[in-house]
């Protein structure tokens, strides 16, 4: 994050020795932010910007799709802006599949993006503890299911008599993409000595009363929504859980996205903003995004020309 163009916080200060009145130029866009996550917070004063980008596997293939100013210093402010910007990207690019982000996104943010038909891959927040989900009895023994590490786990008793949460295998992530709202399900295979059981669990979205009402297959009674029973499903059940191979293959791209912020900081003198106020700074950030995209576009054209020449030579 770039530092403020000046360290001044007040327009007027008084020299404690001479009593002289000093006039300073204060950046109205500067705020106090925190970097390095919630555990190792490091205070920084400057102007924070959100960048949404996509990239290929090659060098200089990143394209900045959207950016926005983060006015507040809390993680919730950044996450709310991220949801709004990603939703706009999905409108313009309907084939956009998903989002990779850090722990700033909580269940309420994943819910909003999942409803738009987007996959959300991010860290499970450290404060989320295992919670009981339900007990199912597809056989004589029954199975006690919990939410743990963003997925369904079964409470089983091991040899020493203690209980542990064993992740239930996920055979498929099933999306049901709608025009106004999408839904997501995990198709599970619950291991059992009587034979494995297939089970479907909604994930990613915390249902509300106005959503489609579900009814019990046996009694026909209406099943209360997640909001009505106080269960934050999007917080506890992720579309791509943290401890899965799919997440481990994709999530490393998150660290690569930090290169945008690094390039932005390095483009500034002494890593400080060179303009005062959000409006002037926004013009500079727009110029930075256009230059980055122009460079990526030129690298793409050169690569395509080289590949075409190789095919002609062959």
mmCIF file of C-alpha atoms in Angstrom:
data_model
loop_
_atom_site.group_PDB
_atom_site.id
_atom_site.type_symbol
_atom_site.label_atom_id
_atom_site.label_comp_id
_atom_site.label_asym_id
_atom_site.label_seq_id
_atom_site.Cartn_x
_atom_site.Cartn_y
_atom_site.Cartn_z
ATOM 1 C CA UNK A 1 0.000 0.000 0.000
ATOM 2 C CA UNK A 2 1.499 3.418 -0.950
ATOM 3 C CA UNK A 3 2.282 5.826 1.841
ATOM 4 C CA UNK A 4 0.638 9.229 2.075
ATOM 5 C CA UNK A 5 2.356 12.044 0.125
ATOM 6 C CA UNK A 6 3.088 13.794 3.436
ATOM 7 C CA UNK A 7 3.311 12.731 7.054
ATOM 8 C CA UNK A 8 1.227 15.686 8.232
ATOM 9 C CA UNK A 9 -2.032 14.914 10.003
ATOM 10 C CA UNK A 10 -3.019 18.505 10.882
ATOM 11 C CA UNK A 11 -3.020 21.583 8.698
ATOM 12 C CA UNK A 12 -1.670 23.772 11.484
ATOM 13 C CA UNK A 13 0.799 22.948 14.260
ATOM 14 C CA UNK A 14 2.648 25.059 16.776
ATOM 15 C CA UNK A 15 6.380 24.673 17.333
ATOM 16 C CA UNK A 16 6.732 23.783 21.040
ATOM 17 C CA UNK A 17 10.048 25.688 21.276
ATOM 18 C CA UNK A 18 9.532 28.890 19.282
ATOM 19 C CA UNK A 19 5.733 29.024 19.279
ATOM 20 C CA UNK A 20 5.786 29.488 15.503
ATOM 21 C CA UNK A 21 2.618 28.534 13.641
ATOM 22 C CA UNK A 22 3.415 26.074 10.874
ATOM 23 C CA UNK A 23 1.179 25.313 7.887
ATOM 24 C CA UNK A 24 1.166 21.780 6.446
ATOM 25 C CA UNK A 25 -0.458 20.186 3.446
ATOM 26 C CA UNK A 26 -2.560 17.227 4.518
ATOM 27 C CA UNK A 27 -3.742 14.483 2.190
ATOM 28 C CA UNK A 28 -7.546 14.227 2.685
ATOM 29 C CA UNK A 29 -7.484 10.648 1.336
ATOM 30 C CA UNK A 30 -4.917 9.358 3.847
ATOM 31 C CA UNK A 31 -6.171 6.886 6.461
ATOM 32 C CA UNK A 32 -4.665 4.537 9.036
ATOM 33 C CA UNK A 33 -4.606 0.971 7.729
ATOM 34 C CA UNK A 34 -3.217 -2.346 8.873
ATOM 35 C CA UNK A 35 -1.096 -4.732 6.827
ATOM 36 C CA UNK A 36 0.153 -8.343 7.245
ATOM 37 C CA UNK A 37 -3.189 -9.758 8.351
ATOM 38 C CA UNK A 38 -5.128 -9.602 11.572
ATOM 39 C CA UNK A 39 -2.569 -11.425 13.747
ATOM 40 C CA UNK A 40 0.572 -9.505 12.795
ATOM 41 C CA UNK A 41 -1.002 -6.095 12.267
ATOM 42 C CA UNK A 42 1.363 -3.374 11.108
ATOM 43 C CA UNK A 43 -0.054 0.170 11.096
ATOM 44 C CA UNK A 44 0.473 2.151 7.893
ATOM 45 C CA UNK A 45 -0.836 5.588 6.951
ATOM 46 C CA UNK A 46 -1.603 6.096 3.310
ATOM 47 C CA UNK A 47 -4.175 5.426 0.606
ATOM 48 C CA UNK A 48 -5.340 1.878 0.029
ATOM 49 C CA UNK A 49 -6.496 0.574 -3.337
ATOM 50 C CA UNK A 50 -8.231 -2.613 -4.344
ATOM 51 C CA UNK A 51 -7.140 -4.309 -7.582
ATOM 52 C CA UNK A 52 -9.051 -7.146 -9.239
ATOM 53 C CA UNK A 53 -7.005 -8.919 -11.887
ATOM 54 C CA UNK A 54 -6.634 -12.106 -13.888
ATOM 55 C CA UNK A 55 -3.594 -13.791 -15.365
ATOM 56 C CA UNK A 56 -2.324 -16.720 -17.382
ATOM 57 C CA UNK A 57 0.612 -19.005 -16.651
ATOM 58 C CA UNK A 58 3.187 -16.976 -18.557
ATOM 59 C CA UNK A 59 5.286 -13.947 -17.684
ATOM 60 C CA UNK A 60 3.592 -10.528 -17.956
ATOM 61 C CA UNK A 61 0.133 -11.973 -18.581
ATOM 62 C CA UNK A 62 -1.734 -10.242 -15.759
ATOM 63 C CA UNK A 63 -4.582 -7.919 -16.725
ATOM 64 C CA UNK A 64 -6.141 -5.511 -14.227
ATOM 65 C CA UNK A 65 -9.925 -5.814 -14.556
ATOM 66 C CA UNK A 66 -11.067 -3.351 -11.914
ATOM 67 C CA UNK A 67 -9.798 -1.129 -9.120
ATOM 68 C CA UNK A 68 -11.345 0.951 -6.356
ATOM 69 C CA UNK A 69 -10.352 3.139 -3.446
ATOM 70 C CA UNK A 70 -10.685 1.569 0.025
ATOM 71 C CA UNK A 71 -11.850 4.444 2.186
ATOM 72 C CA UNK A 72 -11.872 2.657 5.561
ATOM 73 C CA UNK A 73 -9.109 0.895 7.430
ATOM 74 C CA UNK A 74 -10.994 -2.203 8.583
ATOM 75 C CA UNK A 75 -10.917 -5.570 6.830
ATOM 76 C CA UNK A 76 -14.698 -5.469 6.475
ATOM 77 C CA UNK A 77 -14.436 -2.317 4.374
ATOM 78 C CA UNK A 78 -11.969 -3.930 1.986
ATOM 79 C CA UNK A 79 -14.074 -7.090 1.724
ATOM 80 C CA UNK A 80 -17.271 -5.151 1.002
ATOM 81 C CA UNK A 81 -15.547 -3.262 -1.808
ATOM 82 C CA UNK A 82 -14.122 -6.520 -3.168
ATOM 83 C CA UNK A 83 -17.617 -8.049 -3.313
ATOM 84 C CA UNK A 84 -19.000 -5.018 -5.155
ATOM 85 C CA UNK A 85 -16.149 -4.951 -7.675
ATOM 86 C CA UNK A 86 -16.199 -8.699 -8.341
ATOM 87 C CA UNK A 87 -19.970 -8.527 -8.840
ATOM 88 C CA UNK A 88 -19.474 -5.816 -11.456
ATOM 89 C CA UNK A 89 -16.806 -7.920 -13.173
ATOM 90 C CA UNK A 90 -19.217 -10.873 -13.279
ATOM 91 C CA UNK A 91 -21.812 -8.663 -14.973
ATOM 92 C CA UNK A 92 -19.365 -7.549 -17.660
ATOM 93 C CA UNK A 93 -17.626 -10.947 -17.959
ATOM 94 C CA UNK A 94 -20.393 -13.539 -17.434
ATOM 95 C CA UNK A 95 -17.937 -16.409 -18.098
ATOM 96 C CA UNK A 96 -15.824 -15.418 -15.095
ATOM 97 C CA UNK A 97 -15.713 -18.574 -12.948
ATOM 98 C CA UNK A 98 -14.466 -17.515 -9.543
ATOM 99 C CA UNK A 99 -12.420 -15.449 -7.144
ATOM 100 C CA UNK A 100 -9.252 -16.172 -5.168
ATOM 101 C CA UNK A 101 -8.867 -13.968 -2.105
ATOM 102 C CA UNK A 102 -7.357 -13.898 1.373
ATOM 103 C CA UNK A 103 -8.953 -14.187 4.802
ATOM 104 C CA UNK A 104 -10.602 -10.766 4.540
ATOM 105 C CA UNK A 105 -13.637 -12.448 2.960
ATOM 106 C CA UNK A 106 -15.974 -13.942 5.564
ATOM 107 C CA UNK A 107 -19.131 -15.967 5.159
ATOM 108 C CA UNK A 108 -21.355 -12.978 4.378
ATOM 109 C CA UNK A 109 -19.053 -11.995 1.513
ATOM 110 C CA UNK A 110 -18.753 -15.518 0.141
ATOM 111 C CA UNK A 111 -22.536 -15.774 0.261
ATOM 112 C CA UNK A 112 -22.997 -12.671 -1.918
ATOM 113 C CA UNK A 113 -20.494 -13.887 -4.525
ATOM 114 C CA UNK A 114 -21.745 -17.489 -4.554
ATOM 115 C CA UNK A 115 -25.265 -16.227 -5.253
ATOM 116 C CA UNK A 116 -23.842 -14.514 -8.353
ATOM 117 C CA UNK A 117 -22.543 -17.888 -9.564
ATOM 118 C CA UNK A 118 -18.914 -17.330 -8.554
ATOM 119 C CA UNK A 119 -16.582 -19.818 -6.906
ATOM 120 C CA UNK A 120 -14.848 -18.264 -3.900
ATOM 121 C CA UNK A 121 -11.521 -19.742 -2.809
ATOM 122 C CA UNK A 122 -9.969 -18.211 0.292
ATOM 123 C CA UNK A 123 -8.618 -19.021 3.730
ATOM 124 C CA UNK A 124 -11.002 -20.259 6.376
ATOM 125 C CA UNK A 125 -11.028 -17.694 9.166
ATOM 126 C CA UNK A 126 -9.137 -18.826 12.265
ATOM 127 C CA UNK A 127 -11.972 -17.880 14.623
ATOM 128 C CA UNK A 128 -14.400 -20.366 13.027
ATOM 129 C CA UNK A 129 -14.738 -23.358 15.376
ATOM 130 C CA UNK A 130 -16.313 -26.744 14.559
ATOM 131 C CA UNK A 131 -20.093 -26.807 14.994
ATOM 132 C CA UNK A 132 -22.601 -29.659 15.010
ATOM 133 C CA UNK A 133 -24.505 -29.958 11.721
ATOM 134 C CA UNK A 134 -26.939 -32.856 12.009
ATOM 135 C CA UNK A 135 -27.289 -36.570 12.667
ATOM 136 C CA UNK A 136 -28.390 -38.699 9.745
ATOM 137 C CA UNK A 137 -29.636 -42.294 9.901
ATOM 138 C CA UNK A 138 -29.480 -43.860 6.456
ATOM 139 C CA UNK A 139 -28.601 -47.129 8.265
ATOM 140 C CA UNK A 140 -28.902 -48.702 11.721
ATOM 141 C CA UNK A 141 -25.762 -47.054 13.128
ATOM 142 C CA UNK A 142 -26.363 -43.451 12.030
ATOM 143 C CA UNK A 143 -23.740 -40.763 11.460
ATOM 144 C CA UNK A 144 -23.037 -37.577 13.425
ATOM 145 C CA UNK A 145 -21.992 -34.794 11.046
ATOM 146 C CA UNK A 146 -20.112 -31.615 11.973
ATOM 147 C CA UNK A 147 -18.809 -28.576 10.112
ATOM 148 C CA UNK A 148 -15.026 -28.371 10.353
ATOM 149 C CA UNK A 149 -12.383 -26.662 8.186
ATOM 150 C CA UNK A 150 -15.006 -25.504 5.702
ATOM 151 C CA UNK A 151 -16.476 -28.952 5.049
ATOM 152 C CA UNK A 152 -18.587 -31.742 6.525
ATOM 153 C CA UNK A 153 -16.770 -34.072 8.903
ATOM 154 C CA UNK A 154 -18.027 -37.108 10.805
ATOM 155 C CA UNK A 155 -17.518 -37.499 14.532
ATOM 156 C CA UNK A 156 -16.011 -40.961 15.004
ATOM 157 C CA UNK A 157 -14.591 -42.795 17.998
ATOM 158 C CA UNK A 158 -11.000 -44.020 17.656
ATOM 159 C CA UNK A 159 -9.188 -46.847 19.479
ATOM 160 C CA UNK A 160 -8.419 -44.903 22.678
ATOM 161 C CA UNK A 161 -12.079 -43.966 23.098
ATOM 162 C CA UNK A 162 -11.764 -40.292 22.118
ATOM 163 C CA UNK A 163 -13.769 -38.702 19.333
ATOM 164 C CA UNK A 164 -12.214 -36.990 16.319
ATOM 165 C CA UNK A 165 -13.677 -35.226 13.305
ATOM 166 C CA UNK A 166 -12.947 -37.216 10.154
ATOM 167 C CA UNK A 167 -13.517 -35.282 6.869
ATOM 168 C CA UNK A 168 -16.212 -36.883 4.724
ATOM 169 C CA UNK A 169 -15.055 -37.435 1.111
ATOM 170 C CA UNK A 170 -16.493 -34.964 -1.400
ATOM 171 C CA UNK A 171 -17.192 -36.644 -4.717
ATOM 172 C CA UNK A 172 -18.414 -33.548 -6.529
ATOM 173 C CA UNK A 173 -19.148 -29.839 -6.228
ATOM 174 C CA UNK A 174 -22.555 -29.417 -7.884
ATOM 175 C CA UNK A 175 -23.477 -25.893 -9.057
ATOM 176 C CA UNK A 176 -26.989 -24.867 -10.001
ATOM 177 C CA UNK A 177 -26.537 -21.543 -11.731
ATOM 178 C CA UNK A 178 -29.622 -19.362 -11.901
ATOM 179 C CA UNK A 179 -30.406 -15.986 -13.432
ATOM 180 C CA UNK A 180 -30.863 -14.141 -10.146
ATOM 181 C CA UNK A 181 -29.478 -16.640 -7.638
ATOM 182 C CA UNK A 182 -27.210 -19.673 -7.805
ATOM 183 C CA UNK A 183 -26.927 -22.611 -5.436
ATOM 184 C CA UNK A 184 -24.031 -24.954 -4.649
ATOM 185 C CA UNK A 185 -23.923 -28.458 -3.177
ATOM 186 C CA UNK A 186 -21.342 -30.949 -1.980
ATOM 187 C CA UNK A 187 -22.091 -34.520 -3.006
ATOM 188 C CA UNK A 188 -20.671 -36.595 -0.163
ATOM 189 C CA UNK A 189 -19.885 -40.266 0.231
ATOM 190 C CA UNK A 190 -20.208 -41.129 3.927
ATOM 191 C CA UNK A 191 -18.090 -44.211 4.734
ATOM 192 C CA UNK A 192 -20.060 -46.879 6.600
ATOM 193 C CA UNK A 193 -19.606 -50.557 7.481
ATOM 194 C CA UNK A 194 -23.077 -51.163 6.074
ATOM 195 C CA UNK A 195 -22.061 -49.622 2.761
ATOM 196 C CA UNK A 196 -21.185 -46.055 1.789
ATOM 197 C CA UNK A 197 -24.005 -43.504 1.719
ATOM 198 C CA UNK A 198 -24.418 -40.668 -0.779
ATOM 199 C CA UNK A 199 -25.515 -37.405 0.767
ATOM 200 C CA UNK A 200 -26.039 -33.878 -0.629
ATOM 201 C CA UNK A 201 -25.245 -30.780 1.470
ATOM 202 C CA UNK A 202 -25.830 -27.122 0.422
ATOM 203 C CA UNK A 203 -22.670 -25.008 0.742
ATOM 204 C CA UNK A 204 -21.496 -21.451 0.156
ATOM 205 C CA UNK A 205 -24.866 -19.735 0.701
ATOM 206 C CA UNK A 206 -26.667 -18.985 3.967
ATOM 207 C CA UNK A 207 -30.318 -19.394 3.067
ATOM 208 C CA UNK A 208 -32.891 -16.789 4.072
ATOM 209 C CA UNK A 209 -36.634 -17.029 4.580
ATOM 210 C CA UNK A 210 -37.312 -15.429 1.183
ATOM 211 C CA UNK A 211 -35.270 -18.101 -0.594
ATOM 212 C CA UNK A 212 -36.976 -21.149 -2.000
ATOM 213 C CA UNK A 213 -38.659 -23.018 0.883
ATOM 214 C CA UNK A 214 -37.483 -26.590 1.498
ATOM 215 C CA UNK A 215 -39.765 -29.284 2.914
ATOM 216 C CA UNK A 216 -39.073 -32.508 4.720
ATOM 217 C CA UNK A 217 -39.475 -35.471 2.380
ATOM 218 C CA UNK A 218 -41.225 -37.594 5.028
ATOM 219 C CA UNK A 219 -43.430 -35.132 6.925
ATOM 220 C CA UNK A 220 -43.876 -32.410 4.304
ATOM 221 C CA UNK A 221 -43.181 -29.742 6.906
ATOM 222 C CA UNK A 222 -41.284 -26.606 5.962
ATOM 223 C CA UNK A 223 -37.595 -26.679 6.878
ATOM 224 C CA UNK A 224 -36.473 -23.416 8.555
ATOM 225 C CA UNK A 225 -33.870 -21.381 6.666
ATOM 226 C CA UNK A 226 -30.325 -20.991 7.933
ATOM 227 C CA UNK A 227 -31.063 -17.446 9.103
ATOM 228 C CA UNK A 228 -34.089 -18.609 11.068
ATOM 229 C CA UNK A 229 -32.152 -21.275 12.940
ATOM 230 C CA UNK A 230 -29.035 -19.111 13.409
ATOM 231 C CA UNK A 231 -26.685 -21.210 11.262
ATOM 232 C CA UNK A 232 -24.173 -19.294 9.146
ATOM 233 C CA UNK A 233 -23.702 -21.892 6.428
ATOM 234 C CA UNK A 234 -21.495 -19.735 4.188
ATOM 235 C CA UNK A 235 -19.158 -19.168 7.136
ATOM 236 C CA UNK A 236 -18.807 -22.855 7.991
ATOM 237 C CA UNK A 237 -19.135 -24.643 4.620
ATOM 238 C CA UNK A 238 -16.976 -23.441 1.736
ATOM 239 C CA UNK A 239 -17.402 -24.351 -1.910
ATOM 240 C CA UNK A 240 -13.734 -25.407 -2.122
ATOM 241 C CA UNK A 241 -12.679 -26.391 1.426
ATOM 242 C CA UNK A 242 -9.240 -25.456 2.660
ATOM 243 C CA UNK A 243 -7.835 -28.964 3.125
ATOM 244 C CA UNK A 244 -8.470 -30.224 -0.418
ATOM 245 C CA UNK A 245 -6.216 -30.833 -3.397
ATOM 246 C CA UNK A 246 -8.248 -28.480 -5.610
ATOM 247 C CA UNK A 247 -7.713 -25.626 -3.210
ATOM 248 C CA UNK A 248 -3.987 -26.382 -2.863
ATOM 249 C CA UNK A 249 -3.565 -26.303 -6.641
ATOM 250 C CA UNK A 250 -5.403 -23.018 -7.171
ATOM 251 C CA UNK A 251 -4.780 -20.912 -4.081
ATOM 252 C CA UNK A 252 -1.053 -20.248 -4.775
ATOM 253 C CA UNK A 253 -2.229 -17.826 -7.482
ATOM 254 C CA UNK A 254 -3.330 -15.582 -4.610
ATOM 255 C CA UNK A 255 0.269 -14.727 -3.721
ATOM 256 C CA UNK A 256 0.944 -13.918 -7.366
ATOM 257 C CA UNK A 257 -1.776 -11.266 -7.303
ATOM 258 C CA UNK A 258 0.274 -9.301 -4.774
ATOM 259 C CA UNK A 259 2.643 -8.471 -7.622
ATOM 260 C CA UNK A 260 0.117 -5.815 -8.735
ATOM 261 C CA UNK A 261 0.421 -4.016 -5.409
ATOM 262 C CA UNK A 262 4.198 -4.409 -5.487
ATOM 263 C CA UNK A 263 4.445 -2.971 -9.001
ATOM 264 C CA UNK A 264 2.178 -0.121 -8.000
ATOM 265 C CA UNK A 265 4.299 0.759 -4.964
ATOM 266 C CA UNK A 266 7.519 0.565 -6.980
ATOM 267 C CA UNK A 267 6.111 2.918 -9.609
ATOM 268 C CA UNK A 268 5.935 5.674 -6.985
ATOM 269 C CA UNK A 269 8.758 7.870 -5.761
ATOM 270 C CA UNK A 270 9.837 6.565 -2.360
ATOM 271 C CA UNK A 271 6.650 4.448 -2.368
ATOM 272 C CA UNK A 272 4.580 7.563 -1.677
ATOM 273 C CA UNK A 273 1.501 8.792 -3.489
ATOM 274 C CA UNK A 274 2.369 11.691 -5.783
ATOM 275 C CA UNK A 275 -1.007 13.415 -5.593
ATOM 276 C CA UNK A 276 -3.364 14.727 -2.913
ATOM 277 C CA UNK A 277 -7.006 13.672 -2.720
ATOM 278 C CA UNK A 278 -8.851 10.627 -4.048
ATOM 279 C CA UNK A 279 -9.840 12.183 -7.379
ATOM 280 C CA UNK A 280 -6.280 13.103 -8.385
ATOM 281 C CA UNK A 281 -4.934 9.799 -7.120
ATOM 282 C CA UNK A 282 -7.584 7.878 -9.033
ATOM 283 C CA UNK A 283 -6.321 9.380 -12.305
ATOM 284 C CA UNK A 284 -2.809 8.184 -11.490
ATOM 285 C CA UNK A 285 -4.033 4.682 -10.545
ATOM 286 C CA UNK A 286 -5.989 4.503 -13.811
ATOM 287 C CA UNK A 287 -2.830 5.386 -15.729
ATOM 288 C CA UNK A 288 -0.939 2.675 -13.865
ATOM 289 C CA UNK A 289 -3.607 0.058 -14.707
ATOM 290 C CA UNK A 290 -3.647 1.065 -18.393
ATOM 291 C CA UNK A 291 0.148 0.858 -18.629
ATOM 292 C CA UNK A 292 0.188 -2.584 -17.007
ATOM 293 C CA UNK A 293 -2.525 -3.864 -19.332
ATOM 294 C CA UNK A 294 -0.820 -2.349 -22.371
ATOM 295 C CA UNK A 295 2.419 -4.134 -21.471
ATOM 296 C CA UNK A 296 0.613 -7.450 -21.003
ATOM 297 C CA UNK A 297 -1.206 -6.956 -24.312
ATOM 298 C CA UNK A 298 2.049 -6.292 -26.156
ATOM 299 C CA UNK A 299 3.679 -9.389 -24.628
ATOM 300 C CA UNK A 300 0.641 -11.416 -25.702
ATOM 301 C CA UNK A 301 0.828 -10.125 -29.291
ATOM 302 C CA UNK A 302 4.555 -10.841 -29.519
ATOM 303 C CA UNK A 303 4.021 -14.361 -28.212
ATOM 304 C CA UNK A 304 1.227 -15.042 -30.694
ATOM 305 C CA UNK A 305 3.356 -13.696 -33.558
ATOM 306 C CA UNK A 306 6.271 -15.913 -32.541
ATOM 307 C CA UNK A 307 4.023 -18.985 -32.354
ATOM 308 C CA UNK A 308 2.584 -18.207 -35.790
ATOM 309 C CA UNK A 309 6.054 -17.900 -37.298
ATOM 310 C CA UNK A 310 7.114 -21.202 -35.781
ATOM 311 C CA UNK A 311 4.069 -22.950 -37.283
ATOM 312 C CA UNK A 312 4.878 -21.473 -40.706
ATOM 313 C CA UNK A 313 8.506 -22.609 -40.426
ATOM 314 C CA UNK A 314 7.426 -26.123 -39.498
#
